[in-house]
XYZ file of C-alpha atoms in Angstrom:
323
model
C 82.030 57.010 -5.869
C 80.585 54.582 -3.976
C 79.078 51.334 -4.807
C 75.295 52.764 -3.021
C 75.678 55.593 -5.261
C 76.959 54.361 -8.623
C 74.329 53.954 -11.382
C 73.066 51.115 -13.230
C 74.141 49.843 -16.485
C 71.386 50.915 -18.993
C 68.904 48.204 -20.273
C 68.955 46.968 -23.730
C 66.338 49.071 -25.531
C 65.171 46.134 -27.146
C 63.890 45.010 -23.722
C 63.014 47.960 -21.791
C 59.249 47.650 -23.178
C 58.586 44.721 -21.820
C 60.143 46.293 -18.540
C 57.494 48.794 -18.765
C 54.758 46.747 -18.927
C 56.054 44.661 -16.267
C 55.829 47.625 -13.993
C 52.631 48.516 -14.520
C 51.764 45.407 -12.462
C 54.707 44.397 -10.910
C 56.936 46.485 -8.424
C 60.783 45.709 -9.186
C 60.493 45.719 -4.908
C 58.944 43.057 -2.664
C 58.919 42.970 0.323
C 57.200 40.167 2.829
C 54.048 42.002 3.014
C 53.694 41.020 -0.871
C 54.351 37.625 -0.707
C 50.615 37.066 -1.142
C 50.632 39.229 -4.446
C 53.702 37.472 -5.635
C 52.524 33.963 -5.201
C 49.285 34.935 -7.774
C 51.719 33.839 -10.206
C 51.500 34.919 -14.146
C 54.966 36.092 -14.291
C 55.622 33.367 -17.094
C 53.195 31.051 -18.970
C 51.458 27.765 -17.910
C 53.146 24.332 -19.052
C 50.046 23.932 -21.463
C 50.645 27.209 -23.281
C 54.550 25.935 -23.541
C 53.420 22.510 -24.744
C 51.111 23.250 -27.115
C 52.030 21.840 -30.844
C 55.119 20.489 -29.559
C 56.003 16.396 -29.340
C 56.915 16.939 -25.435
C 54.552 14.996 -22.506
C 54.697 15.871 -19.109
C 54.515 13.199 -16.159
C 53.966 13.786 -12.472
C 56.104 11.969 -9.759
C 55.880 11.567 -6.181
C 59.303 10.040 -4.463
C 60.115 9.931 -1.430
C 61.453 13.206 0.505
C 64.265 13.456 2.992
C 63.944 11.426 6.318
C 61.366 12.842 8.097
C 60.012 14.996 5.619
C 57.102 14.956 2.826
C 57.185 13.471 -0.087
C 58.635 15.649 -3.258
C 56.776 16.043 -6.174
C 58.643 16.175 -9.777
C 57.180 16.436 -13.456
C 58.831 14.306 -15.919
C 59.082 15.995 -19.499
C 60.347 13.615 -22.420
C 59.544 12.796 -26.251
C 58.607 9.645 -27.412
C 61.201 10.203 -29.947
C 64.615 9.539 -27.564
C 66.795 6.784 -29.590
C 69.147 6.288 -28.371
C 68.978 7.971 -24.517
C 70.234 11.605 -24.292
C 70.790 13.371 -21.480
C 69.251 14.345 -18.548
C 68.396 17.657 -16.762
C 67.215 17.983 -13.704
C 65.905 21.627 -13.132
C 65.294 23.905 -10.383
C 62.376 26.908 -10.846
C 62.256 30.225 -10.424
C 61.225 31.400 -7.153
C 63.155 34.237 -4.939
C 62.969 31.474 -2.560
C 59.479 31.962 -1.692
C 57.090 31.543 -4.452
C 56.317 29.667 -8.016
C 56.276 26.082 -8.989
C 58.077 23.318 -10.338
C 57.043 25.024 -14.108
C 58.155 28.552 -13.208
C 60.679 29.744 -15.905
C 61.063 26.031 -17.099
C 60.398 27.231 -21.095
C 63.779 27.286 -22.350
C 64.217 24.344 -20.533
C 61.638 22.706 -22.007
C 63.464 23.529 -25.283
C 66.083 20.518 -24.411
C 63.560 17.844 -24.910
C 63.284 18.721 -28.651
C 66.788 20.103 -29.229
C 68.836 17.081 -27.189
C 66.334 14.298 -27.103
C 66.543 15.398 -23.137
C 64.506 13.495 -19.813
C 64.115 17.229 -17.668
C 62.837 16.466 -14.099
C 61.882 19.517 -12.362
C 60.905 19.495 -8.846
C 58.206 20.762 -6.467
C 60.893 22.029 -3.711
C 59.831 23.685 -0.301
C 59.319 27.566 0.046
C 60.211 29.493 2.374
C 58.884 31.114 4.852
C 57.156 28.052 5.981
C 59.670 25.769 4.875
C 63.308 27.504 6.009
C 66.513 26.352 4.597
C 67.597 23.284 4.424
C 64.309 22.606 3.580
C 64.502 23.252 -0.398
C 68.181 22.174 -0.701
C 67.369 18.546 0.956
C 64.766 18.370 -1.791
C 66.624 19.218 -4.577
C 69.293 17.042 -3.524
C 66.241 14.127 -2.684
C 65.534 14.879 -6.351
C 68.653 14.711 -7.832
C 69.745 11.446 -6.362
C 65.978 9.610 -7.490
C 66.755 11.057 -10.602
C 70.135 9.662 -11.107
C 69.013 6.070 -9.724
C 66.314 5.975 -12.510
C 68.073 7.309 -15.157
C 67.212 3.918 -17.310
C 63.427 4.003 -16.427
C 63.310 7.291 -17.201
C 65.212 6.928 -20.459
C 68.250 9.131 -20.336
C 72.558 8.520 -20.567
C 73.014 8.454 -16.871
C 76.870 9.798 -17.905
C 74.915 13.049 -19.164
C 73.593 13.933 -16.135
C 73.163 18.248 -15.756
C 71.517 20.376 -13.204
C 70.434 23.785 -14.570
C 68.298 26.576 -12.376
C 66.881 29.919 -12.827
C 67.164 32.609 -10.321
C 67.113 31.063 -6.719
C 66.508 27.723 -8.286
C 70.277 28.456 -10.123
C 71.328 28.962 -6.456
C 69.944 25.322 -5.791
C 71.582 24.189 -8.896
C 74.669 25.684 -7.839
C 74.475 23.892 -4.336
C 73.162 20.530 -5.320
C 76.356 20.389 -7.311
C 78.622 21.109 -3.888
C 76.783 18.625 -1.932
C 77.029 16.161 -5.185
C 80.964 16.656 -4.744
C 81.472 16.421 -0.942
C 78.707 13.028 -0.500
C 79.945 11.373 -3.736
C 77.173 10.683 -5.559
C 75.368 11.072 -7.919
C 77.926 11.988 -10.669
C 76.974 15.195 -12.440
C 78.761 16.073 -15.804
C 77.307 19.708 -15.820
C 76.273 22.181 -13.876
C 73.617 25.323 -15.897
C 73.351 28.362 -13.800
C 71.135 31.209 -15.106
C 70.858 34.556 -13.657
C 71.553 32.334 -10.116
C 71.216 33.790 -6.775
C 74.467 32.350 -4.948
C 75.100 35.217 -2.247
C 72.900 35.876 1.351
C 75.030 38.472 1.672
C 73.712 40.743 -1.223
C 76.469 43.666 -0.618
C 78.091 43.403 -3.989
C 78.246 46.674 -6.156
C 75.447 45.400 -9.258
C 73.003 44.766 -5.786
C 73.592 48.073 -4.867
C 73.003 49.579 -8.291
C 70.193 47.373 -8.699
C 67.896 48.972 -6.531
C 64.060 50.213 -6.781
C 64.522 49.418 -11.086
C 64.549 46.514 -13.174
C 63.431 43.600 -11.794
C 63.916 41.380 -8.535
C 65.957 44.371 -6.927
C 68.267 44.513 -3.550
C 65.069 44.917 -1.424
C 63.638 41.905 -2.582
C 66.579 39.854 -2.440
C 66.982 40.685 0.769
C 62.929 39.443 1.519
C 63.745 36.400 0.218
C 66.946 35.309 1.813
C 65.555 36.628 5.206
C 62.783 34.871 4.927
C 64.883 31.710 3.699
C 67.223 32.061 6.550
C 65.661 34.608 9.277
C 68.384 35.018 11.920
C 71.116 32.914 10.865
C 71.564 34.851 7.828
C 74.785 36.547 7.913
C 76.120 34.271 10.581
C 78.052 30.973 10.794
C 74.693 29.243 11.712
C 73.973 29.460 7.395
C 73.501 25.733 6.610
C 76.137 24.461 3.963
C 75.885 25.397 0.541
C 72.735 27.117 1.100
C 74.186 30.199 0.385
C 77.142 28.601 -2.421
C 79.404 31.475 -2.561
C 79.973 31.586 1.627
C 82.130 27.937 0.026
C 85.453 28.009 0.718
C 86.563 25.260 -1.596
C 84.636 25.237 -5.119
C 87.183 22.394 -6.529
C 86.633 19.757 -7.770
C 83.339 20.513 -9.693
C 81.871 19.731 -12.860
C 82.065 21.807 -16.194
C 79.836 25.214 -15.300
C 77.914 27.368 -17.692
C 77.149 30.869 -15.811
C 75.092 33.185 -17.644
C 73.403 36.813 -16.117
C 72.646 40.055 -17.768
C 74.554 43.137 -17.152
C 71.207 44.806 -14.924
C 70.660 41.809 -12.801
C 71.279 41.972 -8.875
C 73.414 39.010 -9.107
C 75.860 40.096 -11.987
C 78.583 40.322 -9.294
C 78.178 37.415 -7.316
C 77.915 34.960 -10.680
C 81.118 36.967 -12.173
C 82.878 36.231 -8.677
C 81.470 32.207 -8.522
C 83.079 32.085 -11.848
C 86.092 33.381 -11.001
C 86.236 31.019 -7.986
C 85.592 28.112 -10.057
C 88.708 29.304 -12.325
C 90.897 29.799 -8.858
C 90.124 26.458 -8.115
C 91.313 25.180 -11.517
C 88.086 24.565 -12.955
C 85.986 24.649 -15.980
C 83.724 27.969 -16.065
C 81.913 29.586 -18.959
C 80.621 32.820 -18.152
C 78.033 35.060 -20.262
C 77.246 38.668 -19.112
C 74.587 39.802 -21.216
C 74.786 43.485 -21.982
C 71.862 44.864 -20.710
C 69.899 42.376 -19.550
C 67.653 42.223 -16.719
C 66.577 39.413 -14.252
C 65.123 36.922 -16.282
C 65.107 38.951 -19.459
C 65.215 35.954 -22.059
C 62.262 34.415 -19.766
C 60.359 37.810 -20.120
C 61.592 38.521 -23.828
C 62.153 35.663 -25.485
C 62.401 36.873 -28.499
C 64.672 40.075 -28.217
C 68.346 39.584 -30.180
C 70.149 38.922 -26.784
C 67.688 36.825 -25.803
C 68.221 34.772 -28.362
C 71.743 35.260 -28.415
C 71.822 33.763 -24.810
C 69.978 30.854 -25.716
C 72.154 29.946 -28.879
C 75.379 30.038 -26.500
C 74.010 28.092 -23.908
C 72.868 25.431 -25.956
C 76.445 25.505 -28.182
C 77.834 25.008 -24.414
C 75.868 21.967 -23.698
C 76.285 20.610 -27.061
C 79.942 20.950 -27.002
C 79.939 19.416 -23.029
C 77.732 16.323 -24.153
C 80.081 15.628 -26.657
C 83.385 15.113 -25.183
């Protein structure tokens, strides 16, 4: 059988409701005539509903952008309560590569601040279409390095320094940490990528199978890397790391955590980054969630895998801070 024609793993029961409902509103397709629809937003709550009752502030940043672009904005979440420093994250939102904000998915991120005593930065990157590739990566990476430099204004262990990123902003995650490797700087300790789009390609079997159900299908990955990359997609004119898995060499990089459900477009390509990363002689964790679909513990937070994928991700980063 082939991989256009072989079905889909089934979705966890205790998450197909909320499936439902998403459909009722929200087309598991999108294409670039719905980029307008998309970028309504209300696929996950507003920082102030995540805030509310909990010791966490939130402080916006402007810093300076890559030469000859704008400025990037970042929000700074922290607790008053961080003796002594812990680490920091910098985070990378949800988006598909062409909508959201900084706060996009950032909720179990937010989680950190309380759990870790954590400084999370998340940044305001450039969408695409009107802002092609490089364009998000050079902010991230703009980002990143700030972040790093300030790590005792801010307040964190600049020796516990992680990226983590959701979706394309795991793709961003995933490349910040390349470019972090072959420039030098800054030194990252771990690297948190979450249902992460690494792959312009998009011809593995799971985005095959994933296609007109669940959630962010083929179709729409496709919208968003075309409109990320437009021609050069699928050619050697892809700007590096922009699309992480076209890396030859993944050596040399920091401890991973990978995590995806089973019914997610990018099972494949995470399964086969982690596999790389092994290759290579590196330090991988991998988590394939039976059942889950993109960004099910962002839409379900509260079904048992959800929470099951939360509890390993934080033992991971636990264990990692401690060595």
């Amino acid at each position: 059988m082939s991989a256009t024609h072989r079905p889909a793993p089934a979705v966890d029961p205790a998450l197909q409701g909320v499936l439902d409902d998403l459909h009722v509103n929200l087309s598991p397709t999108v294409r670039p005539e719905d980029l307008d629809a998309v970028r309504a937003g209300g696929l996950t709550p507003p920082l102030q509903d995540i805030l509310r009752n909990r010791s966490v502030r939130s402080e916006d940043r402007r810093i300076p952008g890559p030469d000859g672009a704008p400025d990037v904005l970042l929000s700074i979440l922290r607790s008053d309560r961080q003796t002594p420093p812990g680490p920091g994250i910098v985070f990378f939102h949800v988006s598909g590569n062409i909508f959201g904000d900084r706060f996009t998915g950032i909720a179990p991120i937010v989680d950190y601040v309380e759990q870790l005593g954590a400084v999370v930065v998340t940044v305001e990157y450039r969408l695409a279409p009107e802002h092609p590739a490089p364009a998000a990566l050079d902010d991230a990476y703009a980002a990143l390095t700030w972040t790093s430099k300030h790590a005792g204004e801010l307040g964190f262990d600049t020796a516990k320094l992680l990226v983590a990123g959701i979706s394309a902003g795991g793709g961003l995650a995933a490349a910040v940490t390349l470019r972090a490797r072959d420039e030098g700087l800054p030194v990252i300790a771990g690297s948190l990528l979450l249902s992460a789009g690494l792959d312009e390609r998009n011809d593995t079997t799971s985005s095959h199978q994933i296609d007109g159900i669940a959630l962010w299908d083929r179709t729409s990955n496709d919208t968003g890397w075309d409109l990320l990359l437009g021609d050069r997609r699928g050619t050697d004119d892809v700007p590096a790391h922009v699309s992480p898995s076209r890396t030859a060499d993944v050596g040399g990089l920091p401890p991973t955590y990978i995590d995806v459900g089973s019914v997610d477009t990018f099972r494949d390509e995470d399964v086969a980054y982690a596999s790389a990363i092994w290759a290579a002689g590196g330090d991988a964790e991998l988590h394939v969630w039976p059942g889950g679909y993109h960004l099910f513990e962002l839409l379900a937070p509260h079904a048992p895998v959800s929470i099951r994928a939360r509890e390993a991700r934080l033992a991971w980063i636990r264990q990692l801070l401690s060595r």
